[in-house]
Short mmCIF file of C-alpha atoms in Angstrom, two decimals:
data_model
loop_
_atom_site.label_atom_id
_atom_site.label_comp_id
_atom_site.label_asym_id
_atom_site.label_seq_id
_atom_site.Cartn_x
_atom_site.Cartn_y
_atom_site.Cartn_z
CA UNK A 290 12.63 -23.44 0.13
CA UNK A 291 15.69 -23.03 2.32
CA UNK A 292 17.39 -20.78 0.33
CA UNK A 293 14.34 -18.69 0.13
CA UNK A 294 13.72 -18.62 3.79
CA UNK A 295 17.49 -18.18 4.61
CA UNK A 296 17.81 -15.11 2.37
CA UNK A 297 14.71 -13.36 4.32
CA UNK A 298 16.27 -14.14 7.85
CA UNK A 299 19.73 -13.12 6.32
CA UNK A 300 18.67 -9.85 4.63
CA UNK A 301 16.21 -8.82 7.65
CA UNK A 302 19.00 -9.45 10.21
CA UNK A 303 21.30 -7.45 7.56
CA UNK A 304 19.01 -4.49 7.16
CA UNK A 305 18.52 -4.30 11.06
CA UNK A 306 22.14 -4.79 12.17
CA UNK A 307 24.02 -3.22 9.18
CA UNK A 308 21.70 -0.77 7.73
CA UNK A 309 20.07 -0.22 10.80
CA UNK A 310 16.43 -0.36 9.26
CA UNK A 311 13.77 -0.95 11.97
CA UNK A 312 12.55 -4.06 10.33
CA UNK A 313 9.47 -4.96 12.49
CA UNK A 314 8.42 -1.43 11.61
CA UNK A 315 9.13 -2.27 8.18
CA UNK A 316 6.85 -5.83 8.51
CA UNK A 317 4.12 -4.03 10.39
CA UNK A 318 3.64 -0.86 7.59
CA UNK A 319 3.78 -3.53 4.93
CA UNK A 320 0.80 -5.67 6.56
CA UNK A 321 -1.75 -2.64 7.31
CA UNK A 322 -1.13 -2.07 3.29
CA UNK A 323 -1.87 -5.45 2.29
CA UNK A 324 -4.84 -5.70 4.04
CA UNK A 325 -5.98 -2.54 2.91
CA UNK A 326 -5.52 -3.44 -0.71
CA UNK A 327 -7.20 -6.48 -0.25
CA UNK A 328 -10.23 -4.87 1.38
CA UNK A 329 -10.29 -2.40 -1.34
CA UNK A 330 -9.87 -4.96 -3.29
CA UNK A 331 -12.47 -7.18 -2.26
CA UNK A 332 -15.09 -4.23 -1.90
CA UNK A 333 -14.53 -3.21 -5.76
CA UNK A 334 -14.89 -7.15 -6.64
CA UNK A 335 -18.24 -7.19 -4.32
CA UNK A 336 -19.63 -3.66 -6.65
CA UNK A 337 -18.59 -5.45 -9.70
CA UNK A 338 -20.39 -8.50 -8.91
CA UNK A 339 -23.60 -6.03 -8.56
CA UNK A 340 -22.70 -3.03 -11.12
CA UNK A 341 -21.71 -5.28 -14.32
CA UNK A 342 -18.75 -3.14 -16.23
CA UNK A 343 -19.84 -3.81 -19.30
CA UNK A 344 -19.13 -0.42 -21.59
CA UNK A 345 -15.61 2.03 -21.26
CA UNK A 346 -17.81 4.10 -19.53
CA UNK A 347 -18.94 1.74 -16.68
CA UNK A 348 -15.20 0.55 -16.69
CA UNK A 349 -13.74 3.98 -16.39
CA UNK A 350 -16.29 4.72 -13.28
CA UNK A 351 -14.99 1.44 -11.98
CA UNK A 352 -11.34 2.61 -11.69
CA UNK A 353 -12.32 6.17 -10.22
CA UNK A 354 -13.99 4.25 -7.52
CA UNK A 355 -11.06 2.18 -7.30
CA UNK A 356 -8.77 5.37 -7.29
CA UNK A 357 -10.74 7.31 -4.88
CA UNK A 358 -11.58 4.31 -2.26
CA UNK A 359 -7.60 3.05 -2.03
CA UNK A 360 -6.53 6.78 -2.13
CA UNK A 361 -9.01 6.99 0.95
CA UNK A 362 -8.20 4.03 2.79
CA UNK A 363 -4.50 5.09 2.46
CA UNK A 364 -4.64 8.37 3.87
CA UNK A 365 -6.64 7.17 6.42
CA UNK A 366 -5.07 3.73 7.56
CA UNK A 367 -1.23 3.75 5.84
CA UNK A 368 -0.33 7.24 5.53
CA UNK A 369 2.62 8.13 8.39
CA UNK A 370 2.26 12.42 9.13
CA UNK A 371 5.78 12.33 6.86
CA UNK A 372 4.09 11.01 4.04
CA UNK A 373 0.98 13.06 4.39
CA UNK A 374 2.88 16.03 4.81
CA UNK A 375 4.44 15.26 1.99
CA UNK A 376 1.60 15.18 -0.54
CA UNK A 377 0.03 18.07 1.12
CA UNK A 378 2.95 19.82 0.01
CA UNK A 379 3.00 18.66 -3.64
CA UNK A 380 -0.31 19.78 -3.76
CA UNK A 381 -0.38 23.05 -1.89
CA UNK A 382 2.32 23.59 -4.65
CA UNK A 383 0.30 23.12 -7.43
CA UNK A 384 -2.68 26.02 -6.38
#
């Protein structure tokens, strides 16, 4: 347990003072995304419990919802303008 918790106080002190990443920036982008994945998450789990999956077909609808709703909740919640400019320009690329 030590050795675990020293290596994540060692390596975020190293990536802020060495590397010079912002760290609590880091920490902060990495929380909204969990908790968006596990609201996604728990909102598929809460369909499934109602809409049984129970051919390829109701599966495959399943993980288009899935797609759509964390592509969604990304864009909306994660998404910094870099990134989103970013994928608007992959896209604007392929028209």
């Amino acid at each position: 347990m030590s050795t675990v918790l020293g290596q994540i106080f060692f390596m975020n002190w190293f990536y802020n003072r060495r590397v010079g990443i912002d760290i609590k920036d880091y920490w902060k982008n990495f929380i909204k995304f969990l908790i968006l994945t596990v609201a996604v998450v728990m909102l598929i789990s809460a369909i499934k419990i109602i809409v049984k999956p129970n051919s390829w077909l109701t599966f495959a609808v399943f993980v288009l919802v899935f797609a759509c709703a964390y592509i969604v909740a990304y864009w909306s919640v994660v998404a910094n303008e870099y990134e989103k400019s970013l994928i608007k320009s992959v896209l604007m690329k392929r028209r």
